[in-house]
Structure formats: structure tokens, C-alpha cells
Short mmCIF file of C-alpha atoms in Angstrom, two decimals:
data_model
loop_
_atom_site.label_atom_id
_atom_site.label_comp_id
_atom_site.label_asym_id
_atom_site.label_seq_id
_atom_site.Cartn_x
_atom_site.Cartn_y
_atom_site.Cartn_z
CA MET A 1 0.00 0.00 0.00
CA PRO A 2 1.52 3.37 -1.02
CA LYS A 3 2.16 5.76 1.82
CA SER A 4 0.14 8.97 1.96
CA SER A 5 1.64 12.46 1.95
CA ASN A 6 0.73 12.69 5.65
CA GLN A 7 3.02 9.80 6.57
CA LYS A 8 5.92 12.16 7.30
CA LEU A 9 3.72 13.87 9.89
CA LYS A 10 3.10 10.67 11.85
CA LEU A 11 5.11 11.74 14.92
CA ILE A 12 3.35 15.12 15.08
CA TYR A 13 -0.11 13.58 14.79
CA LEU A 14 0.81 10.95 17.37
CA MET A 15 1.67 13.73 19.83
CA LYS A 16 -1.56 15.54 18.96
CA ILE A 17 -3.62 12.40 19.63
CA LEU A 18 -1.93 11.75 22.97
CA LEU A 19 -2.33 15.37 24.10
CA GLU A 20 -5.96 15.66 23.03
CA ARG A 21 -7.29 12.25 24.03
CA THR A 22 -5.42 11.34 27.19
CA ASP A 23 -4.75 12.66 30.66
CA GLU A 24 -4.14 11.16 34.09
CA THR A 25 -7.59 9.55 34.14
CA HIS A 26 -7.96 8.70 30.43
CA SER A 27 -5.66 6.39 28.46
CA ILE A 28 -5.47 5.09 24.91
CA THR A 29 -4.46 1.64 23.68
CA MET A 30 -2.10 0.90 20.80
CA SER A 31 -5.01 -0.31 18.66
CA GLU A 32 -6.86 2.95 19.33
CA ILE A 33 -3.74 4.94 18.41
CA ILE A 34 -3.50 3.06 15.08
CA ASP A 35 -7.18 3.77 14.36
CA ALA A 36 -6.77 7.45 15.31
CA LEU A 37 -3.79 7.85 12.97
CA ALA A 38 -5.77 6.21 10.17
CA VAL A 39 -8.27 9.08 10.38
CA TYR A 40 -5.40 11.36 9.30
CA ASP A 41 -4.59 8.91 6.46
CA ILE A 42 -1.49 7.66 8.27
CA SER A 43 -0.66 3.97 8.46
CA ALA A 44 1.32 2.68 11.45
CA GLU A 45 2.64 -0.58 12.83
CA ARG A 46 3.01 -1.35 16.51
CA LYS A 47 6.80 -1.71 16.31
CA SER A 48 7.29 1.71 14.71
CA LEU A 49 4.89 3.29 17.21
CA TYR A 50 6.92 1.96 20.13
CA ASN A 51 9.93 3.80 18.68
CA ASP A 52 7.86 6.93 18.05
CA ILE A 53 6.59 7.00 21.63
CA GLU A 54 10.15 6.63 22.92
CA ASN A 55 11.25 9.51 20.68
CA LEU A 56 8.47 11.67 22.13
CA ARG A 57 9.75 10.84 25.62
CA VAL A 58 13.28 11.86 24.60
CA TYR A 59 11.79 15.09 23.23
CA GLY A 60 10.33 15.75 26.70
CA LEU A 61 6.71 14.61 26.43
CA ASP A 62 5.68 12.75 29.59
CA VAL A 63 4.16 9.65 27.97
CA ILE A 64 3.29 7.07 30.61
CA GLY A 65 2.56 3.44 29.76
CA THR A 66 0.44 1.31 32.08
CA GLN A 67 -0.68 -2.32 31.94
CA GLU A 68 -4.01 -3.62 33.22
CA ASP A 69 -4.55 -7.36 32.74
CA ARG A 70 -3.36 -7.95 29.16
CA THR A 71 -4.14 -4.44 27.96
CA TYR A 72 -1.31 -1.91 27.66
CA SER A 73 -2.29 1.74 27.34
CA TYR A 74 -0.69 5.18 27.24
CA HIS A 75 -1.48 8.61 28.62
CA ILE A 76 0.14 12.03 29.13
CA GLY A 77 1.27 12.69 32.71
CA ASN A 78 2.76 16.10 33.42
CA ARG A 79 1.75 18.89 31.06
CA GLN A 80 3.03 22.41 30.56
CA PHE A 81 -0.03 23.67 32.48
CA GLU A 82 -1.88 21.83 35.23
CA LEU A 83 -5.68 21.80 35.11
CA ALA A 84 -5.84 24.05 38.19
CA GLU A 85 -3.59 26.59 36.43
CA LEU A 86 -5.78 26.54 33.32
CA LYS A 87 -8.88 27.12 35.46
CA LEU A 88 -7.14 30.12 36.98
CA LEU A 89 -6.39 31.51 33.50
CA VAL A 90 -10.00 30.98 32.41
CA ASP A 91 -11.29 32.72 35.54
CA SER A 92 -8.97 35.67 34.90
CA VAL A 93 -10.04 36.03 31.28
CA GLN A 94 -13.76 35.78 31.95
CA SER A 95 -13.65 38.21 34.88
CA ALA A 96 -11.55 40.84 33.08
CA LYS A 97 -13.81 43.74 32.11
CA PHE A 98 -11.24 45.14 29.69
CA ILE A 99 -11.53 42.09 27.39
CA THR A 100 -14.61 42.00 25.17
CA ALA A 101 -17.00 39.03 25.36
CA LYS A 102 -15.94 37.95 21.86
CA LYS A 103 -12.24 38.03 22.69
CA SER A 104 -12.88 36.32 26.03
CA ASN A 105 -14.52 33.38 24.30
CA GLU A 106 -11.73 33.20 21.72
CA LEU A 107 -9.07 33.21 24.43
CA ILE A 108 -10.83 30.59 26.53
CA LYS A 109 -11.13 28.36 23.47
CA LYS A 110 -7.35 28.60 23.02
CA ILE A 111 -6.77 27.85 26.70
CA GLU A 112 -8.96 24.75 26.35
CA GLY A 113 -6.56 23.61 23.61
CA LEU A 114 -3.83 23.29 26.24
CA ALA A 115 -5.77 20.49 27.97
CA SER A 116 -7.13 17.11 26.95
CA LYS A 117 -10.68 17.10 25.57
CA TYR A 118 -11.87 15.69 28.90
CA GLU A 119 -10.19 18.42 30.96
CA ALA A 120 -11.35 21.03 28.44
CA SER A 121 -14.95 20.10 29.24
CA GLN A 122 -14.26 21.01 32.89
CA LEU A 123 -12.93 24.39 31.77
CA HIS A 124 -15.93 24.93 29.52
CA ARG A 125 -18.33 24.50 32.43
CA GLN A 126 -16.68 27.51 34.07
CA VAL A 127 -17.45 29.85 31.17
CA PHE A 128 -20.10 32.45 32.04
CA VAL A 129 -18.97 35.33 29.83
CA ALA A 130 -22.29 36.23 28.23
CA GLY A 131 -23.80 37.96 31.27
CA ARG A 132 -20.66 39.77 32.42
CA VAL A 133 -20.15 43.52 32.02
CA LYS A 134 -17.47 43.78 29.35
CA THR A 135 -15.75 46.56 27.46
CA MET A 136 -17.16 47.41 24.03
CA ASN A 137 -13.80 48.39 22.54
CA GLU A 138 -12.65 45.42 20.46
CA SER A 139 -9.23 46.98 19.74
CA ILE A 140 -7.88 46.78 23.31
CA TYR A 141 -5.66 43.81 22.42
CA TYR A 142 -3.89 45.88 19.82
CA ASN A 143 -3.80 48.93 22.09
CA VAL A 144 -1.87 46.97 24.70
CA ASP A 145 0.53 45.67 22.05
CA ARG A 146 1.16 49.16 20.64
CA ILE A 147 1.82 50.56 24.13
CA HIS A 148 4.26 47.75 24.96
CA THR A 149 6.03 48.36 21.64
CA ALA A 150 6.31 52.10 22.34
CA ILE A 151 7.75 51.40 25.81
CA ALA A 152 10.30 48.97 24.30
CA GLU A 153 11.25 51.56 21.65
CA ASN A 154 11.41 54.39 24.23
CA SER A 155 8.89 56.38 22.20
CA ARG A 156 6.11 58.77 23.15
CA ILE A 157 2.62 58.00 21.87
CA THR A 158 -0.33 60.02 20.62
CA PHE A 159 -3.96 58.95 20.86
CA GLN A 160 -7.52 60.14 21.19
CA TYR A 161 -9.52 59.51 24.35
CA PHE A 162 -13.26 59.00 24.52
CA GLN A 163 -16.16 58.53 26.90
CA TRP A 164 -19.57 56.96 26.36
CA ASN A 165 -22.60 59.26 26.15
CA VAL A 166 -26.22 58.48 27.03
CA ASP A 167 -26.82 57.35 23.45
CA LYS A 168 -24.11 54.68 23.99
CA LYS A 169 -21.91 56.37 21.42
CA MET A 170 -18.25 57.33 21.63
CA GLU A 171 -17.69 60.98 22.50
CA LEU A 172 -14.15 62.26 22.08
CA ARG A 173 -12.71 64.18 25.00
CA HIS A 174 -10.84 67.49 24.61
CA GLY A 175 -12.76 68.10 21.39
CA GLY A 176 -10.95 65.23 19.70
CA SER A 177 -7.49 66.75 20.22
CA LEU A 178 -4.59 64.32 20.32
CA TYR A 179 -3.03 63.45 23.67
CA GLU A 180 0.77 63.09 23.69
CA VAL A 181 2.33 61.26 26.64
CA SER A 182 5.35 59.14 27.53
CA PRO A 183 4.17 55.59 28.34
CA TRP A 184 5.99 53.89 31.21
CA SER A 185 3.81 51.11 32.56
CA LEU A 186 0.54 49.19 32.28
CA SER A 187 -1.55 48.27 35.29
CA TRP A 188 -4.57 46.04 35.77
CA ASP A 189 -6.60 47.63 38.54
CA ASP A 190 -10.27 47.86 39.48
CA GLU A 191 -10.99 45.24 36.76
CA ASN A 192 -9.64 47.55 34.04
CA TYR A 193 -6.35 48.04 32.18
CA TYR A 194 -4.62 51.39 32.68
CA LEU A 195 -1.71 53.11 30.98
CA ILE A 196 0.57 54.88 33.44
CA ALA A 197 2.31 57.73 31.63
CA TYR A 198 4.12 61.03 32.06
CA ASP A 199 2.47 64.18 30.72
CA SER A 200 5.27 66.70 30.14
CA SER A 201 2.82 69.54 29.42
CA GLU A 202 1.62 69.38 33.03
CA GLY A 203 4.71 67.74 34.52
CA ILE A 204 2.73 64.98 36.25
CA ILE A 205 2.03 61.25 36.11
CA LYS A 206 -1.35 60.40 34.60
CA HIS A 207 -3.28 57.20 33.98
CA PHE A 208 -5.70 56.37 31.16
CA ARG A 209 -8.20 53.54 30.63
CA VAL A 210 -6.69 51.53 27.77
CA ASP A 211 -10.11 50.48 26.43
CA LYS A 212 -10.99 54.18 26.00
CA MET A 213 -7.90 54.98 23.95
CA ILE A 214 -8.12 54.94 20.13
CA TYR A 215 -5.75 55.56 17.23
CA ILE A 216 -2.63 54.96 19.33
CA LYS A 217 0.59 55.75 17.45
CA SER A 218 4.27 55.96 18.39
CA ASN A 219 5.67 59.27 17.19
CA GLY A 220 9.36 58.41 17.56
CA LYS A 221 10.05 61.17 20.08
CA GLY A 222 12.02 60.01 23.13
CA ARG A 223 10.06 59.43 26.31
CA GLU A 224 10.14 62.04 29.07
CA GLY A 225 9.80 61.68 32.83
CA ARG A 226 12.64 59.21 33.33
CA GLN A 227 13.70 60.82 36.62
CA VAL A 228 10.12 60.73 37.90
CA PHE A 229 9.75 57.04 37.10
CA LYS A 230 13.24 56.14 38.32
CA SER A 231 11.87 55.86 41.85
CA PHE A 232 8.28 55.07 40.83
CA ASP A 233 6.61 52.23 42.74
CA MET A 234 3.64 50.85 40.78
CA ALA A 235 2.29 48.89 43.76
CA ALA A 236 2.43 51.95 46.02
CA TYR A 237 0.77 54.08 43.32
CA ALA A 238 -2.11 51.59 42.97
CA ARG A 239 -2.62 51.49 46.75
CA LYS A 240 -3.03 55.27 46.87
CA MET A 241 -5.65 55.33 44.12
CA PHE A 242 -9.24 54.34 44.81
CA GLY A 243 -10.88 53.04 41.66
CA MET A 244 -7.89 54.64 39.87
CA TYR A 245 -9.40 58.09 40.47
CA GLY A 246 -6.77 60.73 41.01
CA GLY A 247 -6.64 63.38 43.69
CA LYS A 248 -4.19 65.31 45.81
CA GLU A 249 -1.97 62.93 47.72
CA GLU A 250 -2.27 63.32 51.48
CA TRP A 251 -1.24 61.44 54.60
CA VAL A 252 -4.49 60.56 56.35
CA ARG A 253 -5.22 59.14 59.79
CA ILE A 254 -7.89 56.47 60.12
CA GLU A 255 -9.13 55.03 63.41
CA CYS A 256 -10.58 51.52 63.26
CA ASP A 257 -12.15 48.82 65.39
CA ASN A 258 -9.83 45.81 65.68
CA SER A 259 -12.17 43.80 63.44
CA PHE A 260 -11.08 45.98 60.49
CA ALA A 261 -7.40 44.97 60.68
CA GLY A 262 -7.86 42.60 57.73
CA VAL A 263 -9.59 45.27 55.67
CA MET A 264 -6.67 47.68 56.16
CA ILE A 265 -4.08 45.03 55.33
CA ASP A 266 -6.01 43.98 52.20
CA ARG A 267 -6.15 47.59 51.02
CA PHE A 268 -2.73 48.95 52.02
CA GLY A 269 -0.57 45.84 52.33
CA LYS A 270 0.92 43.89 55.20
CA ASP A 271 3.56 46.57 55.84
CA VAL A 272 0.97 49.19 56.80
CA SER A 273 1.67 50.73 60.21
CA MET A 274 -1.10 49.82 62.67
CA ILE A 275 -0.82 51.47 66.10
CA ARG A 276 -3.00 50.24 68.96
CA LEU A 277 -5.05 52.93 70.73
CA ASP A 278 -6.57 50.57 73.31
CA ASP A 279 -7.83 47.00 73.49
CA LYS A 280 -10.55 47.65 70.93
CA ARG A 281 -9.16 50.17 68.43
CA PHE A 282 -6.10 50.98 66.38
CA VAL A 283 -5.01 53.75 64.01
CA VAL A 284 -3.34 53.71 60.60
CA ASN A 285 -1.50 56.55 58.86
CA VAL A 286 -1.44 56.08 55.09
CA GLU A 287 -0.80 58.17 52.00
CA VAL A 288 -3.75 58.21 49.58
CA ALA A 289 -5.02 60.20 46.63
CA VAL A 290 -7.95 61.97 48.30
CA SER A 291 -10.97 61.71 46.02
CA ARG A 292 -14.70 61.13 46.39
CA GLN A 293 -13.98 57.46 45.80
CA PHE A 294 -11.66 57.38 48.81
CA LEU A 295 -14.24 59.17 50.97
CA ALA A 296 -16.94 56.78 49.75
CA TRP A 297 -14.73 53.83 50.68
CA ILE A 298 -14.40 55.16 54.25
CA ILE A 299 -18.17 55.71 54.46
CA SER A 300 -18.87 52.21 53.12
CA LEU A 301 -16.96 50.63 56.02
CA GLY A 302 -19.55 51.90 58.48
CA GLU A 303 -19.30 52.78 62.17
CA GLY A 304 -16.12 50.85 62.85
CA VAL A 305 -13.91 53.15 60.75
CA THR A 306 -13.48 56.92 61.23
CA LEU A 307 -11.40 59.41 59.26
CA VAL A 308 -9.80 61.65 61.90
CA GLY A 309 -7.12 63.64 60.12
CA PRO A 310 -5.81 65.86 58.76
CA ASP A 311 -8.37 68.61 59.33
CA ASN A 312 -8.67 69.59 55.65
CA VAL A 313 -9.50 66.03 54.62
CA VAL A 314 -12.00 65.66 57.47
CA GLU A 315 -13.60 68.89 56.22
CA MET A 316 -13.82 67.36 52.74
CA MET A 317 -15.62 64.40 54.30
CA ASN A 318 -18.10 66.72 56.07
CA ILE A 319 -18.77 68.56 52.80
CA GLU A 320 -19.35 65.24 51.02
CA ILE A 321 -21.74 64.10 53.76
CA ASP A 322 -23.68 67.40 53.52
CA ARG A 323 -23.89 66.96 49.76
CA LEU A 324 -25.27 63.43 50.13
CA ILE A 325 -27.85 64.58 52.69
CA LYS A 326 -29.08 67.34 50.34
CA GLN A 327 -29.04 65.00 47.32
CA TYR A 328 -31.14 62.32 49.01
CA LYS A 329 -33.27 64.46 51.31
CA LYS A 330 -36.97 63.84 50.72
#
């Protein structure tokens, strides 16, 4: 029988069959391997397959052979990604607001390809993308890539920035004028992707929602703000921002019931200074960007947490409380 043109691909298809059809709880016999290869128009004999399987082991594929009664079967043991790791990746993709529903499904399908068909079914049961709130900007993938490229090339970028209006249409900010900034970092915070950049026209660090940036281009001009970012701590920056809303940075004093120790550590990190006031309360001094979002966070914690300083920030809180009372007064 003449050999088909696919015969030279036998080793590749053998690896594909083992990866797709086997895992630690599912094996395949030699007869089943021969039948599976025949589907790809590849003929195979047992003796040659023994050599092929050994070659795959030398290559690094963890092919495990087991015998039960008179039946000898094969399966893949260790993989590049464990099932638990793939589940984590799927969870991250489906929960990320900055990835559109369409892209989420495409990505999850690719992640499923890293598992056997049996494990992939377990991943598929985790997919609940349709009802999630997702970005509507399909180009975010390419935005991220362009920003990374500009950072690698030490180039400033230009772009337009938009917001959604009540008609659910894009509305360009600043009258459609181009923004020009020096990109330095990307951050995933508050379920969104942000560009952290230096704006030389104002001499400050700014952040922008990547899914609201369009027509991003590198302009070849060298990035500015190197000295500012030389000592920049992305983790510390993210801790100061609440919902990534900016504001004047201030050292604030917060008194808390002991039951809120975990809340403070979750928000500001394990290194946050917590000073006991008595057996029931403690105080933290932290630097934050004071915004309505920060004040709302304090209010949301209820009676066990009180903002006590400095005076100007406490006054901002009182003004915010007065505003809320007037806004919701019947």
C-alpha cells in the first residue's frame, strides 16, 4: 500500500492524539492509536509506534505506559499547564472587564486547547462570559501591544480619548485633540487596564483607561519623565488610588475597630503601620489620593472606621456628607 503524503507527519499527529485524548484519568491503547492515525490517512505498525513514543519521551513529552490485565495503554502525565492553572487563567479572562466578550470566548477556546478534551470540558463549564459587564472596545488587544512596543522603543505616543454618552456612542474628550504622553507602565486595577504615563505639558504622572484609547501611534520622540519614574513604585501608586481616580496625595489618619485589621491590610498591604489605641481600636497613617472614591470607601466601612485627620480632609468628608444629605433628602 503506497504511503500517503501525511506519513511524514506521523510523529506530530501521534503527539496531537496523545495530548488531546489522554490525561491522568484517560488512556489510549495501541489499537486505538493506530485507528486514530488512520483518520489522518497515516498507516502505522506497533513496532514503529513503540519507537515513536520513545522519541516523544526523549523530546520531553511525559508519555506514561500502564498495563491492566493484558491491555497496555498510554497517557500524558505532566503537562506544561496543570488543570488548576488553566482554570485560573479561564477565571482571569472571563472576569476581566477590559476584554470584550468575543475576545474572552476566543481566548478561553485557546486555553482549552492546552488540555485534553476531557479536561477542556471542565474548563468549559466555568465559562459564564455572556452575562458579564465587558468593554465594548474590540481593539484593546492591539492597544496593549502598541503601548508595549512604544515602551520597548522608548517612544512617546499620541492617541484620542473618549467617553460613552447616554446614546451609547463614543464621544471624544478634549474636542478630539490628540493626547501626547510618555508611556511607562501598564496596570490592571479595578478590573480595568490602565496606561501609566508622564504628561510633560503638566509635569505629572497620569493614567488612562486603555479600552478608552483609540488611534494609538508611536511618534518616535524620546520618552520624558525618566527621573520621575526612576523611583516610581507601581504597587504603592495603585494602593493610593481608589478606583484609579486621582486626587491630591495626602497622609491621612484612620481610626478603626480591631475587626477591620484585615480590611486595612487587604487595602494597604501587610507593611501598613497599625498602632493600637486601646484594646478595641487601632489607628493607621497612610498616604492616599484623596478623592470622592476614597471618601466613599471610608463611608462604606460603616461605624467601625473613622477618618480623623488631617483637618482639611475631614472637612472634605463633612462637605461630602452634607452633599449626600441634600441630594437624598426627601
